[in-house]
Structure formats: structure tokens, C-alpha cells
Amino acid sequence: MAVQTAPVTAAGKKLHQVHVTVNGEAHDVEVEARILLVHLLRENLGLTGTHIGCDTTNCGACTVLLNGRPVKSCTVFAVQADQASIATVEGLEKDGKLHPVQEGFHQEHGLQCGFCTPGMMMTAVALLAKNPAPTELQIRQAIAGNLCRCTGYVNIVKSIDYAARKLREPLKGA
């Protein structure tokens, strides 16, 4: 009987098979144990909407939803996400239509340079899934882990409030 060995990189590093479902699409990827989720998303899957701002969990630009919960993907090893469902900013729009959070950021001018925006949006999506009618304070508390160096957060808060109101609207024609 032959002994099966794990694949290795050219440098002799062991590779691990990781199965993730990202934005509804299944992926099987081989990664080194040291690879972070943010790098799997950006480098292996080409999903560059998830930004790397600090690599130290301070800014939140890399926030994604891991099994529905917001996480800073620079703090999660890819192997820890094995068998997980991940949502990134690229998965928000459906059928060419902006998600209400994206629409809110557009309508309320919730971004300037846009670098923090994907992480802010993913945090907002998680907040609104849990609390469809957050107060301004609850919005500010939810985004406290996301740093924006350009704005005073006023329009970001307005953007999330816009999305909350939009999501609560009864479906037209239903």
C-alpha cells in the first residue's frame, strides 16, 4: 500500500486542502498553513475587493462575513475557514442590482477614497441582518472596528441608515 503524502510547495512547505464557499460559489484551494484568509481571497480567488489596510486588525478594511459573522480576514488563517461560507463585497450585488448597503453608500456619499468601504459595507450587512432598525449609536458601535481616514463617519452612518430603511420597505408589487 502506497503512503499518501501531502502536496508541497517548491520551497518544501506542506499544502493543505481548503474547501470554501465564497459568494455562493464552491472553491477547493491548496494553501500553506500560514496563509491568511485575506490572501486566499485576493491571490487565489482574485477577489480584490477585500482590502489589506494594516495586517494588524486595526482598520477593518479586510472585513468579510464568515458564516454570516463579520471577521477581519487578516486575522483568520485560510485553513480555519475550511468548510465555511464566506461573503465578500463582490457578492453583494445581485443580477446587476446594487445591494441596499451599496446603494446607501452611493446615495449618501458614504465614501471618499473608498479604501475602507468594502469592510464598512460588510460590517453594515452583518449589522442589518441582526438588527434591521439600528439607532445611530448602534450603527456607530457596529462600525467601531472599521477605520476611515477620510471621513468623519457622518455620511457612513447615514449610508447604513439609508440601507436599513430601504431593507424595511415593503416589496413593491408584492
Tab-separated table of C-alpha atoms in Angstrom:
chain	number	residue	atom	x	y	z
A	1	MET	CA	0.000	0.000	0.000
A	2	ALA	CA	1.408	3.397	-1.006
A	3	VAL	CA	1.692	6.114	1.617
A	4	GLN	CA	-0.084	9.300	0.610
A	5	THR	CA	1.830	12.484	1.237
A	6	ALA	CA	0.510	15.993	1.279
A	7	PRO	CA	1.475	18.194	-1.654
A	8	VAL	CA	4.321	20.618	-1.020
A	9	THR	CA	5.469	23.925	-2.486
A	10	ALA	CA	8.758	24.370	-4.340
A	11	ALA	CA	10.212	25.506	-1.003
A	12	GLY	CA	9.100	22.257	0.636
A	13	LYS	CA	6.164	23.768	2.558
A	14	LYS	CA	3.211	21.450	3.139
A	15	LEU	CA	-0.017	22.412	1.390
A	16	HIS	CA	-3.466	21.978	2.927
A	17	GLN	CA	-6.690	21.463	1.007
A	18	VAL	CA	-9.286	24.090	1.938
A	19	HIS	CA	-12.893	23.997	0.753
A	20	VAL	CA	-14.738	27.312	0.970
A	21	THR	CA	-17.938	28.641	-0.494
A	22	VAL	CA	-17.398	32.274	-1.441
A	23	ASN	CA	-20.358	34.360	-2.560
A	24	GLY	CA	-22.267	31.143	-3.207
A	25	GLU	CA	-19.540	29.519	-5.334
A	26	ALA	CA	-17.597	26.483	-4.064
A	27	HIS	CA	-13.797	26.516	-4.246
A	28	ASP	CA	-11.160	23.918	-3.396
A	29	VAL	CA	-7.786	25.551	-2.856
A	30	GLU	CA	-4.408	24.253	-1.696
A	31	VAL	CA	-2.668	26.668	0.681
A	32	GLU	CA	0.194	26.739	3.136
A	33	ALA	CA	-0.934	26.726	6.770
A	34	ARG	CA	0.398	30.270	7.237
A	35	ILE	CA	-1.785	31.813	4.502
A	36	LEU	CA	-4.397	34.265	5.756
A	37	LEU	CA	-7.980	34.276	4.533
A	38	VAL	CA	-7.495	37.738	3.010
A	39	HIS	CA	-4.653	36.370	0.864
A	40	LEU	CA	-6.686	33.326	-0.203
A	41	LEU	CA	-9.467	35.665	-1.331
A	42	ARG	CA	-7.225	38.153	-3.107
A	43	GLU	CA	-4.442	35.971	-4.512
A	44	ASN	CA	-6.003	32.551	-5.008
A	45	LEU	CA	-9.535	33.605	-5.946
A	46	GLY	CA	-8.854	37.048	-7.452
A	47	LEU	CA	-11.398	38.797	-5.219
A	48	THR	CA	-9.531	42.042	-4.655
A	49	GLY	CA	-12.466	43.994	-3.231
A	50	THR	CA	-11.360	42.836	0.211
A	51	HIS	CA	-8.605	45.315	1.032
A	52	ILE	CA	-5.496	44.978	3.176
A	53	GLY	CA	-5.062	48.153	5.170
A	54	CYS	CA	-2.940	47.244	8.148
A	55	ASP	CA	-2.443	43.473	8.581
A	56	THR	CA	-2.823	44.053	12.331
A	57	THR	CA	-6.641	44.032	12.837
A	58	ASN	CA	-6.755	47.777	13.411
A	59	CYS	CA	-8.536	49.075	10.322
A	60	GLY	CA	-11.258	46.601	9.294
A	61	ALA	CA	-10.716	47.155	5.547
A	62	CYS	CA	-10.448	43.367	5.167
A	63	THR	CA	-13.791	42.596	6.844
A	64	VAL	CA	-15.755	39.746	5.261
A	65	LEU	CA	-18.620	37.617	6.529
A	66	LEU	CA	-17.554	34.167	7.721
A	67	ASN	CA	-20.646	32.020	8.222
A	68	GLY	CA	-22.631	35.254	8.477
A	69	ARG	CA	-20.401	36.931	11.060
A	70	PRO	CA	-18.087	39.842	10.300
A	71	VAL	CA	-14.413	38.942	10.711
A	72	LYS	CA	-11.210	40.716	9.859
A	73	SER	CA	-9.822	38.347	7.261
A	74	CYS	CA	-6.242	39.378	8.071
A	75	THR	CA	-6.655	37.555	11.408
A	76	VAL	CA	-8.100	34.284	10.120
A	77	PHE	CA	-5.932	31.573	8.623
A	78	ALA	CA	-7.348	30.161	5.403
A	79	VAL	CA	-7.279	26.665	6.933
A	80	GLN	CA	-9.562	27.936	9.725
A	81	ALA	CA	-12.139	28.814	7.070
A	82	ASP	CA	-12.242	25.253	5.708
A	83	GLN	CA	-15.866	24.244	5.011
A	84	ALA	CA	-17.053	27.817	5.706
A	85	SER	CA	-19.344	30.126	3.807
A	86	ILE	CA	-17.734	33.483	3.075
A	87	ALA	CA	-19.329	36.639	1.723
A	88	THR	CA	-17.246	39.433	0.229
A	89	VAL	CA	-18.162	42.808	-1.199
A	90	GLU	CA	-18.125	41.295	-4.701
A	91	GLY	CA	-21.101	39.139	-3.718
A	92	LEU	CA	-23.386	41.969	-2.622
A	93	GLU	CA	-24.906	42.979	-5.951
A	94	LYS	CA	-27.345	40.548	-7.473
A	95	ASP	CA	-28.408	40.437	-11.109
A	96	GLY	CA	-26.787	43.804	-11.792
A	97	LYS	CA	-28.719	45.487	-8.977
A	98	LEU	CA	-26.890	47.125	-6.098
A	99	HIS	CA	-27.435	45.776	-2.605
A	100	PRO	CA	-29.235	48.359	-0.405
A	101	VAL	CA	-25.992	48.907	1.540
A	102	GLN	CA	-24.132	49.675	-1.691
A	103	GLU	CA	-26.983	51.929	-2.774
A	104	GLY	CA	-26.860	53.701	0.594
A	105	PHE	CA	-23.135	54.401	0.292
A	106	HIS	CA	-23.751	55.783	-3.198
A	107	GLN	CA	-26.804	57.901	-2.332
A	108	GLU	CA	-25.452	59.285	0.952
A	109	HIS	CA	-21.850	59.802	-0.216
A	110	GLY	CA	-20.540	57.339	2.360
A	111	LEU	CA	-17.086	57.122	0.853
A	112	GLN	CA	-14.260	59.330	-0.253
A	113	CYS	CA	-11.184	57.343	-1.247
A	114	GLY	CA	-13.129	54.066	-0.997
A	115	PHE	CA	-10.394	52.040	0.655
A	116	CYS	CA	-12.354	51.271	3.846
A	117	THR	CA	-15.685	50.973	2.037
A	118	PRO	CA	-15.767	47.191	1.384
A	119	GLY	CA	-15.111	46.444	5.060
A	120	MET	CA	-17.645	49.058	6.162
A	121	MET	CA	-20.246	47.582	3.818
A	122	MET	CA	-19.714	44.022	5.019
A	123	THR	CA	-19.948	45.173	8.642
A	124	ALA	CA	-23.173	47.008	7.764
A	125	VAL	CA	-24.633	43.917	6.060
A	126	ALA	CA	-23.968	41.875	9.214
A	127	LEU	CA	-25.457	44.570	11.456
A	128	LEU	CA	-28.635	44.889	9.386
A	129	ALA	CA	-29.098	41.117	9.241
A	130	LYS	CA	-29.103	41.098	13.037
A	131	ASN	CA	-30.785	44.453	13.672
A	132	PRO	CA	-32.967	45.775	10.840
A	133	ALA	CA	-33.665	49.085	12.610
A	134	PRO	CA	-30.455	50.176	14.336
A	135	THR	CA	-30.130	53.513	16.070
A	136	GLU	CA	-27.316	55.890	15.170
A	137	LEU	CA	-25.462	54.759	18.287
A	138	GLN	CA	-25.854	51.082	17.337
A	139	ILE	CA	-24.527	51.824	13.841
A	140	ARG	CA	-21.548	53.680	15.293
A	141	GLN	CA	-20.870	50.816	17.710
A	142	ALA	CA	-21.052	48.260	14.881
A	143	ILE	CA	-18.519	50.123	12.725
A	144	ALA	CA	-16.202	50.953	15.640
A	145	GLY	CA	-13.743	48.310	14.402
A	146	ASN	CA	-13.589	49.856	10.933
A	147	LEU	CA	-11.284	52.816	10.459
A	148	CYS	CA	-11.943	55.519	7.891
A	149	ARG	CA	-9.124	58.003	7.485
A	150	CYS	CA	-11.034	60.313	5.120
A	151	THR	CA	-14.466	60.998	6.583
A	152	GLY	CA	-15.931	61.953	9.915
A	153	TYR	CA	-18.202	58.890	9.689
A	154	VAL	CA	-21.350	61.060	9.398
A	155	ASN	CA	-22.103	60.003	5.827
A	156	ILE	CA	-21.149	56.396	6.565
A	157	VAL	CA	-23.739	56.338	9.349
A	158	LYS	CA	-26.282	57.988	7.016
A	159	SER	CA	-25.481	55.360	4.367
A	160	ILE	CA	-26.165	52.475	6.734
A	161	ASP	CA	-29.350	54.136	7.992
A	162	TYR	CA	-30.452	54.573	4.358
A	163	ALA	CA	-29.857	50.864	3.746
A	164	ALA	CA	-31.779	49.922	6.888
A	165	ARG	CA	-34.780	51.975	5.762
A	166	LYS	CA	-34.556	50.548	2.243
A	167	LEU	CA	-34.424	46.966	3.546
A	168	ARG	CA	-37.505	47.583	5.700
A	169	GLU	CA	-39.580	48.911	2.787
A	170	PRO	CA	-42.345	46.525	1.785
A	171	LEU	CA	-41.694	44.946	-1.578
A	172	LYS	CA	-43.393	46.961	-4.285
A	173	GLY	CA	-45.897	44.950	-6.258
A	174	ALA	CA	-45.911	42.072	-3.789
